[in-house]
mmCIF file of C-alpha atoms in Angstrom:
data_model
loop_
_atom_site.group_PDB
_atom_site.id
_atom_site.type_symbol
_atom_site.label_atom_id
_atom_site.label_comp_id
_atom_site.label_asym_id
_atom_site.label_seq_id
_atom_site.Cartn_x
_atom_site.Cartn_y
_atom_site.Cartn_z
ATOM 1 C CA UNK A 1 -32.742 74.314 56.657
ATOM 2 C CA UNK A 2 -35.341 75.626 54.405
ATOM 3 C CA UNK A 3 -33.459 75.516 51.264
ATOM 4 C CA UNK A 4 -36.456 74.032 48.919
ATOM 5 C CA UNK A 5 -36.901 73.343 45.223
ATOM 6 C CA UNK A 6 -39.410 75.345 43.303
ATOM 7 C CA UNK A 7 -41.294 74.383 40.160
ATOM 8 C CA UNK A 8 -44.254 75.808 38.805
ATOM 9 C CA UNK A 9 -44.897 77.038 42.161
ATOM 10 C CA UNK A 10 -44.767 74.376 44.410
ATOM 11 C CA UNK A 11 -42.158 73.350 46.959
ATOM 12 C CA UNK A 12 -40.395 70.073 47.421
ATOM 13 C CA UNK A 13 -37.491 68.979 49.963
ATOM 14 C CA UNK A 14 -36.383 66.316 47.647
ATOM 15 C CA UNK A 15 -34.269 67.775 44.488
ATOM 16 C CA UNK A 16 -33.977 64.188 43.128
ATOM 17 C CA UNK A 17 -36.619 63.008 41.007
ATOM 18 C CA UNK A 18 -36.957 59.447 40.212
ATOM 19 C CA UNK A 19 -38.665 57.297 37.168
ATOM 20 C CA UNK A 20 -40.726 53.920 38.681
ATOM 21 C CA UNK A 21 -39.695 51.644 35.424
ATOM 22 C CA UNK A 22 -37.059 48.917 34.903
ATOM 23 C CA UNK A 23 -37.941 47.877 38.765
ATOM 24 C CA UNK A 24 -38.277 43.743 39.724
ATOM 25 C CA UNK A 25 -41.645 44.673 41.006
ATOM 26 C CA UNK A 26 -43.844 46.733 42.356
ATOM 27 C CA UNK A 27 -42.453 46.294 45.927
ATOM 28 C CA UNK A 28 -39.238 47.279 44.921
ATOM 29 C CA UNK A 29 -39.858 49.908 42.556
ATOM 30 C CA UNK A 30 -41.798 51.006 46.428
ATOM 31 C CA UNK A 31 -38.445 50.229 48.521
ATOM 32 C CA UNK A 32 -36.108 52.564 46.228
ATOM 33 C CA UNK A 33 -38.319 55.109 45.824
ATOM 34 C CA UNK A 34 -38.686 55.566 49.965
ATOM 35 C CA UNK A 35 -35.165 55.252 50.497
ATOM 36 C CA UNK A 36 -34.297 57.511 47.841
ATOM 37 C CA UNK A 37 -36.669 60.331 49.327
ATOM 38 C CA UNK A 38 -37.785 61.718 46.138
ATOM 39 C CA UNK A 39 -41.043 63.196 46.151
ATOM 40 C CA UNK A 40 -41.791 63.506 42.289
ATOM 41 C CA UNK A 41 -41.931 60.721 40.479
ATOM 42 C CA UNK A 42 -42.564 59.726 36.729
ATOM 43 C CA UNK A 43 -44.311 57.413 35.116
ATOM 44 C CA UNK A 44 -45.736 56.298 31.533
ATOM 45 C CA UNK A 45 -48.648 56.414 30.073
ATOM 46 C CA UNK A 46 -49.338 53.163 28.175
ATOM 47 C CA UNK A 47 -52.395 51.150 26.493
ATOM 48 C CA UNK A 48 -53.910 49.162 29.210
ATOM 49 C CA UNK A 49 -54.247 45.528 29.407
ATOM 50 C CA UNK A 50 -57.844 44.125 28.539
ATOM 51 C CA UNK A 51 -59.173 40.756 29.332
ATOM 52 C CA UNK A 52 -56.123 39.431 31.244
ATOM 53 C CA UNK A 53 -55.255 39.963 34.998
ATOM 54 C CA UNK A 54 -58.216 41.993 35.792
ATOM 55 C CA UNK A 55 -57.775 41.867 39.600
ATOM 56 C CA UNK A 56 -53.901 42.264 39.195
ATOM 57 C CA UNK A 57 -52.083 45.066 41.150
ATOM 58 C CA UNK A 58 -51.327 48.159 39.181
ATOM 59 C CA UNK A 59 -48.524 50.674 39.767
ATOM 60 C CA UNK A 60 -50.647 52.838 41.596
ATOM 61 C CA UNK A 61 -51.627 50.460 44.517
ATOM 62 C CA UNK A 62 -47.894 50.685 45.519
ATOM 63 C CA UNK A 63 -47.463 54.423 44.941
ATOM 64 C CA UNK A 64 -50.658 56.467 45.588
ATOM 65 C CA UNK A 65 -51.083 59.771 43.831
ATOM 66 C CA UNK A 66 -51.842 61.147 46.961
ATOM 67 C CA UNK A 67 -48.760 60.275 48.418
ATOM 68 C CA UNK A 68 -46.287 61.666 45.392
ATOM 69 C CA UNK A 69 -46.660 64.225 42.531
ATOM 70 C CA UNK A 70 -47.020 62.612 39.408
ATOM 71 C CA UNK A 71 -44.664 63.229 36.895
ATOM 72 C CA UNK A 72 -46.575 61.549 33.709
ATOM 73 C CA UNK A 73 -43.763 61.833 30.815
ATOM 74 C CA UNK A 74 -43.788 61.230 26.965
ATOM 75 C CA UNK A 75 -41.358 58.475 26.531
ATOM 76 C CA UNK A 76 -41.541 56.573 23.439
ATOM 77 C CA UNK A 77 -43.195 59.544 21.159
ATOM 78 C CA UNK A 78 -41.622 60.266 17.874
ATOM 79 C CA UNK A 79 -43.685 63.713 16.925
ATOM 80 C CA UNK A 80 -45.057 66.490 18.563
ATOM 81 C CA UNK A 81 -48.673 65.466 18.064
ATOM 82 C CA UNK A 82 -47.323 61.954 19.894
ATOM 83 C CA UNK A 83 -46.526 63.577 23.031
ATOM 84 C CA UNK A 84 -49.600 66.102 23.073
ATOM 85 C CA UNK A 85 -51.940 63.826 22.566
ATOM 86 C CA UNK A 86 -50.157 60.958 25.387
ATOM 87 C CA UNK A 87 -50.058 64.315 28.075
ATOM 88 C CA UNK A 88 -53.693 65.391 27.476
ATOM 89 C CA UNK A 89 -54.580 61.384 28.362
ATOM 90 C CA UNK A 90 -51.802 61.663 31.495
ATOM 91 C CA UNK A 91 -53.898 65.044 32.453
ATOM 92 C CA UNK A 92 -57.510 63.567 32.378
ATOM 93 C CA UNK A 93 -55.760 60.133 33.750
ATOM 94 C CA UNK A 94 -54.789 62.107 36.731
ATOM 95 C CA UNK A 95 -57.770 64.204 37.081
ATOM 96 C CA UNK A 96 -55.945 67.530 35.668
ATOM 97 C CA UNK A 97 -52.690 67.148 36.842
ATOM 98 C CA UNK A 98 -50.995 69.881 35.075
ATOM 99 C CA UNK A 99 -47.212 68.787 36.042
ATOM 100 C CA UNK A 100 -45.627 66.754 32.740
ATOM 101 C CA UNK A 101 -42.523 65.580 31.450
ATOM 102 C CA UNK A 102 -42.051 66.632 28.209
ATOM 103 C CA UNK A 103 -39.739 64.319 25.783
ATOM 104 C CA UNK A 104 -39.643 63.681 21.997
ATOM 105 C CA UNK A 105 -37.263 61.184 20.970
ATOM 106 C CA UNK A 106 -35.118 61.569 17.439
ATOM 107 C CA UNK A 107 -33.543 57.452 17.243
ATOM 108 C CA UNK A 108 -34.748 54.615 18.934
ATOM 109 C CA UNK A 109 -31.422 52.980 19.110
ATOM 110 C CA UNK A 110 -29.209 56.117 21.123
ATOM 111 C CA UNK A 111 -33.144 57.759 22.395
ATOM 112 C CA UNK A 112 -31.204 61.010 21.678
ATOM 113 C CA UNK A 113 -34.291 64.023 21.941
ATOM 114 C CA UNK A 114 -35.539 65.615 18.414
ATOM 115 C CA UNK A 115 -35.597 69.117 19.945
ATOM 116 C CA UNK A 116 -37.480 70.674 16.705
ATOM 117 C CA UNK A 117 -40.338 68.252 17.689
ATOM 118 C CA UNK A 118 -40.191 68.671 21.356
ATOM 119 C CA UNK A 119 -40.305 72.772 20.726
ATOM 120 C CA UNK A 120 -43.402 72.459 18.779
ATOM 121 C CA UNK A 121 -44.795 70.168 21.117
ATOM 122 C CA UNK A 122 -43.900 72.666 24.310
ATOM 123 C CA UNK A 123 -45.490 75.875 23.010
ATOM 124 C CA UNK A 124 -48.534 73.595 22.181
ATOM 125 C CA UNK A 125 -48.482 72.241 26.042
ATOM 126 C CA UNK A 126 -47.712 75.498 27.344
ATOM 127 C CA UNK A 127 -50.622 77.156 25.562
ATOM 128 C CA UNK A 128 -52.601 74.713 26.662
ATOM 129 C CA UNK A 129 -51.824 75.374 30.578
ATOM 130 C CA UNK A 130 -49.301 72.719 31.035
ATOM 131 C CA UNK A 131 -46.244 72.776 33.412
ATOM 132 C CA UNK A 132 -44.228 71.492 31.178
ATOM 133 C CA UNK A 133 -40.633 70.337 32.665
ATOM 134 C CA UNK A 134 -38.698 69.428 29.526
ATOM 135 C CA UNK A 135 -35.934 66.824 28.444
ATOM 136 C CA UNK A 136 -33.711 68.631 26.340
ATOM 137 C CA UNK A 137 -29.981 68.605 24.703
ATOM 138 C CA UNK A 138 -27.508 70.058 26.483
ATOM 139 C CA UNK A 139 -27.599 72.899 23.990
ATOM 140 C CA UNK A 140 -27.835 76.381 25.805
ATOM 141 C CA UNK A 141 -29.670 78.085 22.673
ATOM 142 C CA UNK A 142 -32.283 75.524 23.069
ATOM 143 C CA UNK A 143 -32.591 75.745 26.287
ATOM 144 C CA UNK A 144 -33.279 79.149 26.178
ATOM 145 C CA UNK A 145 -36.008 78.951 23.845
ATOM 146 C CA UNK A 146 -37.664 76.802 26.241
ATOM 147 C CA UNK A 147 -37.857 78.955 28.906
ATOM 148 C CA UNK A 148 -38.921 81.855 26.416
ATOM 149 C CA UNK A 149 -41.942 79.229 24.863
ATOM 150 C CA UNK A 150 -42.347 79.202 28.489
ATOM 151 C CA UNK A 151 -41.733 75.661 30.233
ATOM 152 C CA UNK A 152 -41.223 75.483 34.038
ATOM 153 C CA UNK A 153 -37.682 73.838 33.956
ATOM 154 C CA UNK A 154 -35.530 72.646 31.289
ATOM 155 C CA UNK A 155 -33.730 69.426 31.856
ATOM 156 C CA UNK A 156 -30.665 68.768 29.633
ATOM 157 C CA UNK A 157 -29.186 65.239 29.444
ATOM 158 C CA UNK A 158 -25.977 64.635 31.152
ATOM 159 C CA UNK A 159 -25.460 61.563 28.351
ATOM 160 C CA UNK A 160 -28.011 59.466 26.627
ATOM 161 C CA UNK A 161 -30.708 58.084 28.345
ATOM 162 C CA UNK A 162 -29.698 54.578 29.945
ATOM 163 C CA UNK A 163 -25.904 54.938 29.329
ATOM 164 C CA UNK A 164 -24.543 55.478 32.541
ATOM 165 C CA UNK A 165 -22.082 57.504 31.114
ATOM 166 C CA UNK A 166 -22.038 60.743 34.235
ATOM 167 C CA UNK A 167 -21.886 64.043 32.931
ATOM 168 C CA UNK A 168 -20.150 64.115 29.707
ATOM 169 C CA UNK A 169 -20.432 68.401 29.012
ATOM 170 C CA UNK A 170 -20.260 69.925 32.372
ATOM 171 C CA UNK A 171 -19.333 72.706 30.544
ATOM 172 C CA UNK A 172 -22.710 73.024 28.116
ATOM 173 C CA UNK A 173 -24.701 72.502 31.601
ATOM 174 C CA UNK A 174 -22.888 75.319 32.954
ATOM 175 C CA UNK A 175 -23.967 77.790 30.570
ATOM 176 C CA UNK A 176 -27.422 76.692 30.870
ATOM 177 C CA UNK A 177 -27.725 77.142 33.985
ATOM 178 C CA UNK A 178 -25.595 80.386 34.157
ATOM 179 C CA UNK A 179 -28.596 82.231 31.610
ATOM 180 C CA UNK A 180 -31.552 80.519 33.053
ATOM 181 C CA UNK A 181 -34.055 81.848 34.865
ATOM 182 C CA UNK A 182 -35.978 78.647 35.458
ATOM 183 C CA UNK A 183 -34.720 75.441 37.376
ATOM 184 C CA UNK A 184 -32.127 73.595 35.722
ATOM 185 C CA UNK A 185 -32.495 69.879 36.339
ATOM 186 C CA UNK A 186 -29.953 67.015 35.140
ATOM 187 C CA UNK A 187 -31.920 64.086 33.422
ATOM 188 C CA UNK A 188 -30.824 61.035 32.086
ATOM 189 C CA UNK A 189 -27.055 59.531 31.770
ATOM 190 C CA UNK A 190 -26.462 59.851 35.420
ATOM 191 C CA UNK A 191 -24.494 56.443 36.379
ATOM 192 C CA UNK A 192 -23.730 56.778 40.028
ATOM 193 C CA UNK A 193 -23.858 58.404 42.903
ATOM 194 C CA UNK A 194 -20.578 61.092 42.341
ATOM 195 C CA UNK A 195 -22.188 61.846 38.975
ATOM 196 C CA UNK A 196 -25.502 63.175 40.789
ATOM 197 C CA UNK A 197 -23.463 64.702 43.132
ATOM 198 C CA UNK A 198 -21.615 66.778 40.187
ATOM 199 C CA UNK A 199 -24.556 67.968 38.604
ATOM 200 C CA UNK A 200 -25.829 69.471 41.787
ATOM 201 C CA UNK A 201 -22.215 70.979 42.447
ATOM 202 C CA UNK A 202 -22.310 72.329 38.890
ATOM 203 C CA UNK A 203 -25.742 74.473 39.889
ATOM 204 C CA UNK A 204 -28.507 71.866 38.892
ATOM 205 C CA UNK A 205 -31.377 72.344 40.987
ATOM 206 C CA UNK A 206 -32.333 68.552 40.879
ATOM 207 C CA UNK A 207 -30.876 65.525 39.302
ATOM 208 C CA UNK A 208 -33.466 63.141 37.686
ATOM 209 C CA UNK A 209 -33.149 59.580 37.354
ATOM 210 C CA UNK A 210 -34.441 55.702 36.594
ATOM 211 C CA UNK A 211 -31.643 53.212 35.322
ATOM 212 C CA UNK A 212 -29.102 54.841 37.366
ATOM 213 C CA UNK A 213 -31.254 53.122 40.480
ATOM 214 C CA UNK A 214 -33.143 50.342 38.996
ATOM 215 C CA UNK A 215 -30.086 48.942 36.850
ATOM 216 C CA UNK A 216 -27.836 49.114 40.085
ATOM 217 C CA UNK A 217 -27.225 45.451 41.787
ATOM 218 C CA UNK A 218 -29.066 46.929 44.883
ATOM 219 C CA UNK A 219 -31.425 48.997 43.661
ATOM 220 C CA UNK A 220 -32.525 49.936 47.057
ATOM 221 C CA UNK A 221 -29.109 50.664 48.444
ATOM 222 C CA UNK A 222 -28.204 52.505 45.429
ATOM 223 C CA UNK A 223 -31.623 54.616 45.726
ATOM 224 C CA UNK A 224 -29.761 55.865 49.180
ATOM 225 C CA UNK A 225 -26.760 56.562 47.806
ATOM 226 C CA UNK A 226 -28.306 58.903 45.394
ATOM 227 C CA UNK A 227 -30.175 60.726 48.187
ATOM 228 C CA UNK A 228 -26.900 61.789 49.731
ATOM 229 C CA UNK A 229 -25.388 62.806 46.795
ATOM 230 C CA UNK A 230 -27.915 65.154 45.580
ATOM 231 C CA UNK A 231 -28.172 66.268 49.404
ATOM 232 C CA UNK A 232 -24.160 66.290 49.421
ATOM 233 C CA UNK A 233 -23.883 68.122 46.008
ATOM 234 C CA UNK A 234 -26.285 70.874 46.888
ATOM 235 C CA UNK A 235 -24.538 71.612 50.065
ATOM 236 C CA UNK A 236 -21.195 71.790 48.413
ATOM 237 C CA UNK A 237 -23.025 74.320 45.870
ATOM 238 C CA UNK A 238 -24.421 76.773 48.193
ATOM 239 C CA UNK A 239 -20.992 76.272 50.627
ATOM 240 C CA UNK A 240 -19.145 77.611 47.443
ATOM 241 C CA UNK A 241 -16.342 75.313 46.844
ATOM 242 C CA UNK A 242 -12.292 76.392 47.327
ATOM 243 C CA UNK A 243 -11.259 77.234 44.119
ATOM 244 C CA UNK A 244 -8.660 74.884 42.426
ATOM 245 C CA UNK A 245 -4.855 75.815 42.001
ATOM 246 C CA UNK A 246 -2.077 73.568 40.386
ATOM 247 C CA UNK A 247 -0.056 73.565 44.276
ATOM 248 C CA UNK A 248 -1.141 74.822 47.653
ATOM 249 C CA UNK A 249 0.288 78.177 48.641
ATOM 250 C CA UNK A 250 -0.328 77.831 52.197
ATOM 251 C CA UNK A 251 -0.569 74.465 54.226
ATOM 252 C CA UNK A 252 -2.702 73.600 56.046
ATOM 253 C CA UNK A 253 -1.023 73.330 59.414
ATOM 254 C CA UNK A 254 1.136 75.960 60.737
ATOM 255 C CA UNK A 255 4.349 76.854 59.229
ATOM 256 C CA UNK A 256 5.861 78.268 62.537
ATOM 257 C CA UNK A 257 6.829 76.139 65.773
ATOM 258 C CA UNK A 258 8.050 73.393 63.721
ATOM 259 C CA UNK A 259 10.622 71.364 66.537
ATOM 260 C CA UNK A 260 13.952 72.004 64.314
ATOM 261 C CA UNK I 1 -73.509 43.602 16.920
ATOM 262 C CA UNK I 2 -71.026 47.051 17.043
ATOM 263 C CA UNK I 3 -67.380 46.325 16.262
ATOM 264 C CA UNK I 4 -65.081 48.690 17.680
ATOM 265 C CA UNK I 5 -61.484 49.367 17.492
ATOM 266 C CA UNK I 6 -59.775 48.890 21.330
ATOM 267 C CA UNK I 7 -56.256 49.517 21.556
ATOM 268 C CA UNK I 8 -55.343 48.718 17.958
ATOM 269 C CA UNK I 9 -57.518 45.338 18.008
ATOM 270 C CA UNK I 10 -61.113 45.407 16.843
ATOM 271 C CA UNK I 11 -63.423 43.238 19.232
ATOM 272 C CA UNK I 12 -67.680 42.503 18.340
ATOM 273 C CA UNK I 13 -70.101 43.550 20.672
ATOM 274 C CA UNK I 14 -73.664 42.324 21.179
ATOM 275 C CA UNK I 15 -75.977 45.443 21.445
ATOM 276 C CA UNK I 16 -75.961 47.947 18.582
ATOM 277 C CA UNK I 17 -74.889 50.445 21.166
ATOM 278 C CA UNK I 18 -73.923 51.611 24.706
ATOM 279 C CA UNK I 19 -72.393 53.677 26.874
ATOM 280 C CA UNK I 20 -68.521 54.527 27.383
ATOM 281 C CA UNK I 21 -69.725 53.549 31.334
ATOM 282 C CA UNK I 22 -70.918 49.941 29.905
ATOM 283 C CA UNK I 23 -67.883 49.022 28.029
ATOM 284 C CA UNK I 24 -65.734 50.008 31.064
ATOM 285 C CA UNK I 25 -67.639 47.101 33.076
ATOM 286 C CA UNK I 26 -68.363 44.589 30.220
ATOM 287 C CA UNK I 27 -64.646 45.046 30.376
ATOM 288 C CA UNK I 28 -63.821 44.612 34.126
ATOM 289 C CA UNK I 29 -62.039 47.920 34.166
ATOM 290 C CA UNK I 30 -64.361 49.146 36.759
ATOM 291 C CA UNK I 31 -62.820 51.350 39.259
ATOM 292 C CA UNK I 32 -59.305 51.525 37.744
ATOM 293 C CA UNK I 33 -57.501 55.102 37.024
ATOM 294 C CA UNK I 34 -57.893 55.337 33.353
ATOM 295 C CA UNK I 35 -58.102 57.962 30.453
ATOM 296 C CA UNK I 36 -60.201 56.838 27.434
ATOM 297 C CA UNK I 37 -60.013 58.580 24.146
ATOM 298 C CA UNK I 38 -62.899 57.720 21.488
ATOM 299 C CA UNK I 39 -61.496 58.738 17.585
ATOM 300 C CA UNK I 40 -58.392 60.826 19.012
ATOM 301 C CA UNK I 41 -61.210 62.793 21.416
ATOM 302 C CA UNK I 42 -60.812 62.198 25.018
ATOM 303 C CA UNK I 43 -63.853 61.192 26.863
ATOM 304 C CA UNK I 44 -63.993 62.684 30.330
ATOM 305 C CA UNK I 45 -64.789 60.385 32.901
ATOM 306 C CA UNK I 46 -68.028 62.829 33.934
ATOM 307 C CA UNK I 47 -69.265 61.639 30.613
ATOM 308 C CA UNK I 48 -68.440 58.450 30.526
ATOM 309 C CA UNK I 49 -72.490 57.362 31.587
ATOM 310 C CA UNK I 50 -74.201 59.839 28.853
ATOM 311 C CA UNK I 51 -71.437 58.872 25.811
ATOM 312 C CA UNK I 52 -72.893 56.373 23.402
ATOM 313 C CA UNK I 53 -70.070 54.404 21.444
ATOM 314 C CA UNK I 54 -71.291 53.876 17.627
ATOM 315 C CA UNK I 55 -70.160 51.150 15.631
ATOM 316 C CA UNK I 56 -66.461 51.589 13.618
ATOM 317 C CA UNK I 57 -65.523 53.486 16.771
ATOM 318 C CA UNK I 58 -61.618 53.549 17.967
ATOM 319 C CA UNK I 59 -60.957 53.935 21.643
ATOM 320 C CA UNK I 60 -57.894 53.756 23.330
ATOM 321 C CA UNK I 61 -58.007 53.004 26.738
ATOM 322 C CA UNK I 62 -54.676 54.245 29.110
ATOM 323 C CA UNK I 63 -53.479 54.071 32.314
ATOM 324 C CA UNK I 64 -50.196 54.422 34.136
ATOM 325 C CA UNK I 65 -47.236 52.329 34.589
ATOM 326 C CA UNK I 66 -43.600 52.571 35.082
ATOM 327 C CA UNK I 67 -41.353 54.691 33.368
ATOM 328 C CA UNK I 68 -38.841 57.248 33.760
#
């Protein structure tokens, strides 16, 4: 079945996306990501240690750039300039690697997005010849805009980042994805498995997701559940589901040849 | 001696100046994937050899880790 997911031209099998934080260890943070297929994966961009550990492992070791697109992201800015600057490092850090995650944060304590800043810091990024995949609101005016500024996808929350709280405006994401002409993809508040597998029977093109995994008692485990139900959830999409009614007209079974 | 700014914490080094190549070995990041950015400029790695770092410099010095 060649039903793929496209963004800024290029083609990937997986439609979940998955964040490498929050993990035990490397080795684990390896183990989910295998069994949970994905094939783009974020990561941070951060200071780096001097003077200690020299010879110590990094991230990379355990998940080579060759082996997975990149998805460097923005967490932790505050301003526009933040995140431009912290992308432009994640491009020359990755030898050009155009692919980012865009996010600007409003409130450290609910990490709920500023979208003025993240706007300013898109048409910046997008001028600039980024492919700029975005963390948004769910708000459908918004995410129009950043399609117009130009960004490759736009991916609304489903609740705030690290709650766990599934998909609290299915609604909202529906509109979004009804007027866009870029992929939709689901990012942050997804809790468990059914709540991926919403999003993706809602229209999402891909669900992305850390704590959802890494949080999970079995990280691992959980990292397969998710595969299924973003596989699951697309499949249900594109079969088009029944619609619902308050009481079946017809059953299912025949109503003639009944023994009395 | 050059002081210079790394990461937010000034550190004294002997020669008056050097290379952006030099400081990556004096500071045993040799052969790790970093980005460096000298007073808010990135530094491409091609230049890293030819750049000379001046004293009162700030560099910040990246690389990748976990994150979603």
């Amino acid at each position: 079945m060649s039903d793929l997911l496209k963004i800024a031209d290029k083609t990937y099998h997986s439609r979940l996306l998955v964040g490498t934080g929050k993990y035990q260890d490397f080795a684990q943070t390896r183990a989910a990501i295998d069994a949970s297929g994905a094939e783009i994966i974020t990561v941070a961009i951060r200071r780096t240690n001097i003077g200690q550990n020299a010879g110590e492992p990094s991230l990379l070791d355990f998940l080579p750039p060759e082996e997975f697109t990149y998805l460097p992201n923005t967490a932790g800015c505050y301003s526009a300039d933040d995140a431009v600057r912290t992308l432009r490092l994640a491009r020359e850090l990755l030898d050009g690697h155009q692919l980012v995650k865009l996010e600007v944060l409003g409130d450290p304590n609910t990490l709920y997005p500023n979208m003025i800043e993240t706007i300013a810091a898109a048409k910046v990024l997008v001028k600039d010849g980024f492919d700029v995949m975005v963390y948004c609101s769910d708000d459908p005016i918004i995410a129009k805009q950043l399609e117009e500024i130009g960004c490759c996808a736009v991916m609304p929350l489903a609740s705030l980042i690290g709650s766990g709280m599934g998909i609290l405006n299915p609604w909202n994401l529906q509109i979004i994805i009804a007027n866009a002409n870029i992929p939709v993809l689901v990012d942050a508040g997804v809790g468990t498995a059914s709540d991926a597998a919403i999003a993706m029977e809602l229209g999402c093109q891909g669900v992305l997701m850390n704590t959802a995994i890494a949080a999970a008692r079995d990280p691992v485990l959980m990292a397969s559940a998710m595969k299924k139900a973003v596989e699951a959830g697309r499949e249900a999409y594109l079969a088009g589901r029944m619609p619902k009614k308050l009481y079946a007209a017809s059953p299912s079974s025949p109503s003639a040849g009944l023994i009395a | 001696m050059m002081q210079l700014t790394i990461n937010g914490k000034p550190r004294s080094f002997d020669p008056a100046s050097f290379s952006v190549a030099h400081l990556v070995s004096t500071l045993a990041l040799e052969g790790k994937r970093l980005a460096i950015e000298c007073n808010g400029e990135i530094v491409p790695r091609s230049q890293f050899t030819e750049r000379q770092l001046k004293d009162g410099d700030k560099l910040e010095i990246v690389g990748a880790v976990g994150g979603g």
